[in-house]
PDB file of C-alpha atoms in Angstrom:
ATOM      1  CA  MET A   8      61.197 138.099  15.378  1.00  0.00           C
ATOM      2  CA  PRO A   9      59.842 140.669  12.903  1.00  0.00           C
ATOM      3  CA  LYS A  10      57.557 139.820  10.027  1.00  0.00           C
ATOM      4  CA  ILE A  11      59.107 139.258   6.598  1.00  0.00           C
ATOM      5  CA  LYS A  12      58.121 141.775   3.944  1.00  0.00           C
ATOM      6  CA  THR A  13      56.743 140.506   0.656  1.00  0.00           C
ATOM      7  CA  HIS A  14      58.723 141.517  -2.432  1.00  0.00           C
ATOM      8  CA  ARG A  15      56.074 143.621  -4.175  1.00  0.00           C
ATOM      9  CA  GLY A  16      57.613 143.310  -7.662  1.00  0.00           C
ATOM     10  CA  ALA A  17      57.584 139.520  -7.443  1.00  0.00           C
ATOM     11  CA  ALA A  18      54.056 139.491  -5.971  1.00  0.00           C
ATOM     12  CA  LYS A  19      52.765 141.163  -9.137  1.00  0.00           C
ATOM     13  CA  ARG A  20      54.439 138.575 -11.391  1.00  0.00           C
ATOM     14  CA  PHE A  21      54.004 135.249  -9.600  1.00  0.00           C
ATOM     15  CA  LYS A  22      51.133 133.476  -7.845  1.00  0.00           C
ATOM     16  CA  LYS A  23      51.289 130.505  -5.516  1.00  0.00           C
ATOM     17  CA  THR A  24      49.288 127.433  -6.556  1.00  0.00           C
ATOM     18  CA  GLY A  25      47.318 125.212  -4.224  1.00  0.00           C
ATOM     19  CA  THR A  26      50.149 122.677  -4.061  1.00  0.00           C
ATOM     20  CA  GLY A  27      52.705 125.354  -3.105  1.00  0.00           C
ATOM     21  CA  LYS A  28      54.343 125.741  -6.504  1.00  0.00           C
ATOM     22  CA  PHE A  29      54.611 129.102  -8.265  1.00  0.00           C
ATOM     23  CA  LYS A  30      53.168 130.007 -11.626  1.00  0.00           C
ATOM     24  CA  GLY A  31      54.042 132.931 -13.856  1.00  0.00           C
ATOM     25  CA  SER A  32      53.913 134.040 -17.455  1.00  0.00           C
ATOM     26  CA  HIS A  33      56.257 133.374 -20.348  1.00  0.00           C
ATOM     27  CA  ALA A  34      58.905 135.845 -21.454  1.00  0.00           C
ATOM     28  CA  PHE A  35      59.220 137.132 -25.065  1.00  0.00           C
ATOM     29  CA  HIS A  36      55.550 138.045 -25.517  1.00  0.00           C
ATOM     30  CA  SER A  37      55.601 141.825 -25.088  1.00  0.00           C
ATOM     31  CA  HIS A  38      57.074 143.200 -28.322  1.00  0.00           C
ATOM     32  CA  ILE A  39      58.803 142.245 -31.610  1.00  0.00           C
ATOM     33  CA  LEU A  40      55.964 139.827 -32.310  1.00  0.00           C
ATOM     34  CA  GLY A  41      55.977 140.077 -36.099  1.00  0.00           C
ATOM     35  CA  LYS A  42      58.741 137.550 -36.606  1.00  0.00           C
ATOM     36  CA  LYS A  43      57.284 135.015 -34.189  1.00  0.00           C
ATOM     37  CA  SER A  44      54.930 132.367 -35.522  1.00  0.00           C
ATOM     38  CA  PRO A  45      51.252 132.339 -34.484  1.00  0.00           C
ATOM     39  CA  LYS A  46      51.757 128.973 -32.774  1.00  0.00           C
ATOM     40  CA  ARG A  47      54.656 130.339 -30.729  1.00  0.00           C
ATOM     41  CA  LYS A  48      52.719 133.470 -29.715  1.00  0.00           C
ATOM     42  CA  ARG A  49      49.675 131.367 -28.781  1.00  0.00           C
ATOM     43  CA  ASN A  50      51.786 129.144 -26.532  1.00  0.00           C
ATOM     44  CA  LEU A  51      53.408 132.162 -24.880  1.00  0.00           C
ATOM     45  CA  ARG A  52      49.965 133.298 -23.647  1.00  0.00           C
ATOM     46  CA  LYS A  53      49.676 130.337 -21.291  1.00  0.00           C
ATOM     47  CA  SER A  54      51.033 130.401 -17.756  1.00  0.00           C
ATOM     48  CA  LEU A  55      53.868 128.139 -16.718  1.00  0.00           C
ATOM     49  CA  ILE A  56      55.046 126.475 -13.524  1.00  0.00           C
ATOM     50  CA  ILE A  57      58.318 127.966 -12.311  1.00  0.00           C
ATOM     51  CA  HIS A  58      61.238 125.531 -12.381  1.00  0.00           C
ATOM     52  CA  GLU A  59      62.308 123.826  -9.153  1.00  0.00           C
ATOM     53  CA  SER A  60      65.699 125.554  -9.203  1.00  0.00           C
ATOM     54  CA  ASN A  61      63.997 128.957  -8.769  1.00  0.00           C
ATOM     55  CA  GLN A  62      61.312 127.708  -6.375  1.00  0.00           C
ATOM     56  CA  ARG A  63      63.329 128.286  -3.202  1.00  0.00           C
ATOM     57  CA  LYS A  64      64.212 131.876  -4.148  1.00  0.00           C
ATOM     58  CA  LEU A  65      60.531 132.673  -4.667  1.00  0.00           C
ATOM     59  CA  GLU A  66      59.576 131.099  -1.343  1.00  0.00           C
ATOM     60  CA  ARG A  67      61.928 133.505   0.402  1.00  0.00           C
ATOM     61  CA  ILE A  68      60.695 136.688  -1.283  1.00  0.00           C
ATOM     62  CA  LEU A  69      57.008 135.651  -1.283  1.00  0.00           C
ATOM     63  CA  PRO A  70      56.504 134.228   2.216  1.00  0.00           C
ATOM     64  CA  TYR A  71      52.706 134.746   2.488  1.00  0.00           C
TER      65      TYR A  71
END
């Protein structure tokens, strides 16, 4: 059976953790930041663990 190709767009956005979960960055932190509070912008800097409902999709497009 042939090897599965990694989805290069997803590989640049998500990383696999040691426990097999995926982490990524928050949305809404690239522009139109003037109306957002400093606390909200500060919390958007942090990474987040991807929800379980999307975990299986990421496992398929990021096999390695």
